[in-house]
Amino acid sequence: MNESIRIKGNASVANVSCGFDCIGYAISDPGDIITLIRKNTPGIDITMSGFGSDSISCNPNNNTGGKAVLSLLDALKSNQGFKLHIEKGIPPGSGIGSSSASAAAAVFGANELLGNPFSLNELLIHGMAGEAVASGGFHADNIAPALFGGIILVRSYDPLDILNLPVPGNLFSSAVLPKMTINTMEARKILPEMVPLKNAVEQAGNLSGFTLGLHESDYDLLGRSMVDHFAETHRAKLIPGYEEVRGSALDMGAIGCGISGSGPAVFALSDSLEKAQLIGNAMVKQFKAVGLSSQAYSSPIHTNPPEILG
Ligand code: HSE
């Protein structure tokens, strides 16, 4: 068995407008790189480097990667100890699944070093235990795409039922990260406990339309369906210039555009890589107009699990 492993954990866009807490997709850049090394004593020793690493706890119980591995070891009743180094390529609090990327890569790497006692599906619950450290809630729309790749539908949380949605060949993502942070836990607290029945009906219709749009590669239907009646109006207030940024993406021909996860990143879908890059540039320009510098990442949907680098 190998003594160490390096894994790249993928960023992800959650909610995808109409799928609050139940739809997410993976992107390959940016990503977190984790290194796991077996040690002869129990416990997890964590070190961190990269974007925002000084804001993240190295206590394994308060670290998404550490907690995910602890959950896995607990299920195996294993005393195996690890050194875990997390190199953050994804800024924490940016809205593209920073905590999930670390949790997915860490749990995937630990499973590999232990001889794969769990299937990829079985790893999800441990990844979710890690993710909960950051979000304060049990949601899987970042961790599931980070672990499985592709576009994921969380059909049910209890019991957990995770479904792969089809990824049309010419579907591209732009994710723009303004230089500010939003704490997911706080961004969940501002949401109302209840939504009016009318909004729930609209959301159900849009979510169904979105999944059918993916099945049929019907981008008009996808675009019509990418409307959020649960979270966007509440969270848009936290992102300076959000409406203008969204407007700029739609003006450039985006299929749809919305807040990525709990923000502040804004994402858009489009039908070519060239368009995705132009849309990313337009959104960066709009953020600049309100005094925020930002970075755009344009790519196809990433369809694979975390990558083993060595
Ligand atoms: N679905 C979660 C939320 C994603 O919107 O709170 C957080 O990235």
Coordinates of C-alpha atoms and ligand atoms in Angstrom, one line a residue:
M1 CA 0.0 0.0 0.0
N2 CA 1.2 3.5 -0.8
E3 CA 2.4 5.7 2.0
S4 CA 1.3 9.0 0.5
I5 CA -0.9 10.5 -2.1
R6 CA -1.6 13.9 -3.8
I7 CA -5.1 14.7 -5.0
K8 CA -6.6 17.6 -6.8
G9 CA -10.1 18.6 -5.4
N10 CA -12.4 20.4 -7.8
A11 CA -14.4 23.6 -7.4
S12 CA -18.1 23.5 -7.9
V13 CA -21.1 25.7 -8.6
A14 CA -24.0 25.0 -6.3
N15 CA -27.7 25.8 -6.6
V16 CA -27.4 26.6 -10.4
S17 CA -30.2 29.1 -9.8
C18 CA -33.3 26.9 -9.7
G19 CA -31.8 24.0 -7.7
F20 CA -31.3 25.5 -4.2
D21 CA -29.4 22.9 -2.1
C22 CA -30.1 20.2 -4.8
I23 CA -28.2 20.9 -8.0
G24 CA -24.5 21.5 -8.5
Y25 CA -21.8 21.0 -11.1
A26 CA -18.0 20.6 -11.0
I27 CA -15.4 22.8 -12.7
S28 CA -11.7 21.9 -12.9
D29 CA -10.2 25.3 -12.1
P30 CA -9.4 26.6 -9.6
G31 CA -8.7 23.5 -7.4
D32 CA -7.2 22.5 -4.0
I33 CA -4.3 20.1 -3.8
I34 CA -4.1 17.9 -0.8
T35 CA -1.3 15.6 0.3
L36 CA -1.9 12.8 2.7
I37 CA 0.9 10.9 4.3
R38 CA 0.4 7.9 6.6
K39 CA 1.8 8.2 10.1
N40 CA 2.5 5.6 12.8
T41 CA 0.4 7.4 15.5
P42 CA -3.3 8.1 15.5
G43 CA -4.8 11.5 14.7
I44 CA -4.6 13.9 11.8
D45 CA -1.9 16.6 11.7
I46 CA -3.0 19.4 9.4
T47 CA -0.9 22.0 7.7
M48 CA -2.2 24.6 5.2
S49 CA -0.9 26.9 2.5
G50 CA -2.3 29.0 -0.3
F51 CA -5.4 31.3 -0.6
G52 CA -6.9 32.3 2.7
S53 CA -5.2 29.4 4.5
D54 CA -4.5 31.5 7.6
S55 CA -8.3 31.8 8.1
I56 CA -8.8 28.1 8.2
S57 CA -8.5 26.0 11.4
C58 CA -5.9 23.2 11.5
N59 CA -7.9 21.4 14.2
P60 CA -9.2 18.3 12.3
N61 CA -12.6 18.7 14.0
N62 CA -13.0 22.2 12.6
N63 CA -11.4 21.7 9.2
T64 CA -13.5 20.3 6.3
G65 CA -10.8 18.0 5.1
G66 CA -9.8 16.8 8.5
K67 CA -13.4 16.2 9.6
A68 CA -14.2 14.3 6.4
V69 CA -11.2 11.9 7.1
L70 CA -12.2 11.6 10.8
S71 CA -15.7 10.6 9.8
L72 CA -14.3 8.0 7.4
L73 CA -11.9 6.6 10.0
D74 CA -14.7 6.5 12.5
A75 CA -16.9 4.4 10.2
L76 CA -14.0 2.0 9.7
K77 CA -13.1 2.0 13.4
S78 CA -9.6 2.6 12.3
N79 CA -6.7 4.1 14.3
Q80 CA -4.7 5.0 11.2
G81 CA -3.2 8.5 11.5
F82 CA -2.3 10.9 8.7
K83 CA -0.4 14.1 8.0
L84 CA -2.7 16.2 5.8
H85 CA -1.5 19.2 3.9
I86 CA -4.0 21.4 2.1
E87 CA -2.8 23.8 -0.5
K88 CA -5.7 26.2 -1.2
G89 CA -6.1 27.1 -4.8
I90 CA -9.8 28.1 -4.2
P91 CA -10.3 31.1 -1.9
P92 CA -12.4 30.2 1.1
G93 CA -15.8 32.1 1.2
S94 CA -15.7 32.7 -2.6
G95 CA -18.8 30.7 -3.5
I96 CA -17.3 27.9 -5.6
G97 CA -17.2 25.1 -3.1
S98 CA -13.8 25.8 -1.5
S99 CA -14.6 23.7 1.6
S100 CA -16.1 20.9 -0.5
A101 CA -13.0 20.6 -2.7
S102 CA -10.8 20.0 0.3
A103 CA -13.2 17.6 1.9
A104 CA -13.7 15.6 -1.3
A105 CA -10.0 15.4 -2.1
A106 CA -9.1 14.5 1.5
V107 CA -11.7 11.7 1.9
F108 CA -10.9 10.4 -1.6
G109 CA -7.2 10.3 -0.8
A110 CA -7.7 8.6 2.6
N111 CA -9.8 6.0 1.0
E112 CA -7.2 5.3 -1.6
L113 CA -4.4 5.0 1.0
L114 CA -6.6 2.6 3.0
G115 CA -7.1 0.3 -0.1
N116 CA -10.5 1.6 -1.1
P117 CA -12.7 0.1 1.6
F118 CA -15.5 2.5 0.4
S119 CA -17.1 3.0 -3.0
L120 CA -17.3 6.6 -4.3
N121 CA -21.0 6.7 -3.4
E122 CA -20.2 5.6 0.2
L123 CA -17.6 8.4 0.5
L124 CA -20.3 11.1 0.1
I125 CA -21.6 11.0 3.6
H126 CA -18.1 11.5 5.0
G127 CA -17.5 14.4 2.6
M128 CA -20.8 15.9 3.8
A129 CA -19.7 15.6 7.4
G130 CA -16.6 17.6 6.4
E131 CA -18.6 20.2 4.5
A132 CA -21.0 20.7 7.4
V133 CA -18.0 22.2 9.4
A134 CA -18.0 25.2 7.0
S135 CA -21.7 25.6 6.2
G136 CA -23.3 24.6 9.4
G137 CA -25.8 22.6 7.4
F138 CA -26.0 19.2 5.8
H139 CA -26.1 20.0 2.1
A140 CA -24.5 18.1 -0.8
D141 CA -24.8 20.3 -3.8
N142 CA -21.1 21.2 -3.7
I143 CA -19.6 18.1 -2.2
A144 CA -21.4 15.6 -4.6
P145 CA -20.2 17.3 -7.8
A146 CA -16.7 17.7 -6.2
L147 CA -16.6 14.0 -5.5
F148 CA -18.4 12.5 -8.6
G149 CA -17.8 15.3 -11.2
G150 CA -20.6 16.3 -13.7
I151 CA -23.9 17.9 -12.9
I152 CA -25.6 16.3 -9.9
L153 CA -29.1 16.3 -8.6
V154 CA -29.7 15.7 -4.9
R155 CA -33.2 14.2 -5.3
S156 CA -33.5 13.5 -1.5
Y157 CA -31.5 14.0 1.6
D158 CA -33.3 11.5 3.8
P159 CA -32.7 8.9 2.5
L160 CA -29.8 10.3 0.5
D161 CA -30.5 9.9 -3.3
I162 CA -27.9 11.4 -5.6
L163 CA -28.5 11.4 -9.4
N164 CA -26.2 12.2 -12.3
L165 CA -27.8 14.5 -14.8
P166 CA -26.6 14.5 -18.4
V167 CA -23.9 17.0 -19.4
P168 CA -24.5 18.3 -22.9
G169 CA -21.2 18.3 -24.9
N170 CA -21.3 22.0 -25.6
L171 CA -22.2 23.4 -22.2
F172 CA -19.6 25.7 -20.7
S173 CA -19.3 27.5 -17.4
S174 CA -18.0 30.9 -16.4
A175 CA -17.5 31.6 -12.7
V176 CA -16.3 35.0 -11.6
L177 CA -15.0 35.5 -8.1
P178 CA -15.0 39.1 -6.8
K179 CA -12.4 39.9 -4.2
M180 CA -14.6 39.7 -1.1
T181 CA -15.9 36.8 1.0
I182 CA -19.3 35.6 2.1
N183 CA -19.6 33.1 4.9
T184 CA -21.9 30.3 3.8
M185 CA -23.2 29.8 7.4
E186 CA -24.2 33.5 7.6
A187 CA -25.7 33.4 4.1
R188 CA -27.9 30.5 5.1
K189 CA -29.1 32.3 8.2
I190 CA -30.5 35.2 6.2
L191 CA -32.9 32.9 4.3
P192 CA -36.5 32.6 5.5
E193 CA -37.5 29.3 7.1
M194 CA -40.7 29.2 4.9
V195 CA -41.4 30.1 1.3
P196 CA -44.8 31.0 -0.1
L197 CA -46.5 28.2 -1.9
K198 CA -46.5 30.2 -5.1
N199 CA -42.7 30.4 -5.0
A200 CA -42.4 26.7 -4.3
V201 CA -44.6 25.9 -7.3
E202 CA -42.4 28.1 -9.5
Q203 CA -39.2 26.6 -8.2
A204 CA -40.5 23.0 -8.8
G205 CA -41.5 24.0 -12.4
N206 CA -38.1 25.5 -13.1
L207 CA -36.2 22.6 -11.5
S208 CA -38.1 20.1 -13.7
G209 CA -37.6 22.3 -16.7
F210 CA -33.8 22.5 -16.0
T211 CA -33.4 18.8 -15.8
L212 CA -35.4 18.2 -19.0
G213 CA -33.4 21.0 -20.7
L214 CA -30.2 19.1 -19.9
H215 CA -31.7 15.8 -21.2
E216 CA -32.7 17.3 -24.4
S217 CA -29.8 19.9 -24.8
D218 CA -32.6 22.5 -25.0
Y219 CA -30.8 25.7 -24.0
D220 CA -33.8 27.9 -24.4
L221 CA -35.6 25.8 -21.8
L222 CA -32.5 25.7 -19.6
G223 CA -32.3 29.5 -19.7
R224 CA -36.1 30.0 -19.0
S225 CA -35.7 27.6 -16.0
M226 CA -32.6 29.3 -14.4
V227 CA -34.6 31.5 -12.0
D228 CA -34.4 31.2 -8.3
H229 CA -37.4 31.9 -6.0
F230 CA -35.8 30.8 -2.8
A231 CA -32.4 32.5 -2.1
E232 CA -31.3 34.9 -4.8
T233 CA -33.3 38.0 -3.8
H234 CA -32.0 37.7 -0.2
R235 CA -28.4 37.1 -1.1
A236 CA -28.1 39.5 -4.1
K237 CA -28.1 42.3 -1.5
L238 CA -24.7 40.9 -0.2
I239 CA -23.1 41.2 -3.7
P240 CA -22.3 44.8 -4.9
G241 CA -23.4 45.3 -8.5
Y242 CA -25.0 41.8 -8.7
E243 CA -27.9 42.8 -11.0
E244 CA -25.6 44.6 -13.4
V245 CA -23.1 41.7 -13.4
R246 CA -25.9 39.3 -14.2
G247 CA -27.2 41.6 -16.9
S248 CA -23.8 41.8 -18.6
A249 CA -23.6 38.0 -18.8
L250 CA -27.1 37.7 -20.3
D251 CA -26.3 40.6 -22.8
M252 CA -23.3 38.6 -23.9
G253 CA -25.5 35.6 -24.7
A254 CA -25.4 33.5 -21.6
I255 CA -28.0 30.8 -21.4
G256 CA -28.5 31.8 -17.8
C257 CA -26.7 33.4 -14.9
G258 CA -27.0 33.5 -11.1
I259 CA -25.2 33.4 -7.8
S260 CA -22.8 30.5 -7.4
G261 CA -23.7 28.8 -4.2
S262 CA -24.0 31.3 -1.4
G263 CA -21.9 33.8 -3.4
P264 CA -20.2 36.2 -3.9
A265 CA -19.1 34.3 -7.1
V266 CA -21.5 34.7 -10.0
F267 CA -21.7 31.9 -12.6
A268 CA -23.1 31.7 -16.1
L269 CA -23.7 28.9 -18.6
S270 CA -23.1 29.2 -22.3
D271 CA -22.8 27.1 -25.4
S272 CA -19.2 27.7 -26.4
L273 CA -15.8 28.2 -24.6
E274 CA -15.2 31.4 -26.5
K275 CA -18.6 32.8 -25.3
A276 CA -17.9 31.6 -21.7
Q277 CA -14.6 33.6 -21.8
L278 CA -16.3 36.7 -23.2
I279 CA -19.0 36.4 -20.6
G280 CA -16.4 36.0 -17.9
N281 CA -14.6 39.2 -19.1
A282 CA -17.9 41.1 -19.2
M283 CA -18.7 40.2 -15.6
V284 CA -15.2 41.1 -14.5
K285 CA -15.7 44.5 -16.1
Q286 CA -19.0 45.0 -14.3
F287 CA -17.6 44.1 -11.0
K288 CA -14.8 46.6 -11.6
A289 CA -17.5 49.3 -12.2
V290 CA -18.5 48.9 -8.6
G291 CA -14.9 48.9 -7.4
L292 CA -14.4 45.1 -7.0
S293 CA -11.5 43.3 -8.7
S294 CA -12.4 39.8 -9.7
Q295 CA -11.1 36.7 -11.5
A296 CA -12.9 34.7 -14.1
Y297 CA -12.7 31.0 -14.7
S298 CA -14.2 29.6 -17.9
S299 CA -14.3 25.9 -18.7
P300 CA -16.4 22.9 -19.7
I301 CA -18.2 21.1 -16.9
H302 CA -15.7 18.8 -15.2
T303 CA -17.0 15.3 -15.4
N304 CA -14.5 13.3 -13.3
P305 CA -13.8 12.5 -9.6
P306 CA -10.8 14.2 -7.8
E307 CA -7.6 13.5 -9.8
I308 CA -4.8 11.5 -8.3
L309 CA -1.6 13.6 -9.0
G310 CA 0.9 11.2 -7.5
Ligands
HSE1 N1 -26.7 25.2 -1.4 C1 -25.7 25.9 -0.6 C2 -26.3 27.3 -0.2 C3 -24.4 26.0 -1.3 O1 -26.8 27.9 -1.1 O2 -26.3 27.6 1.0 C4 -23.4 26.8 -0.5 O3 -22.2 26.9 -1.3

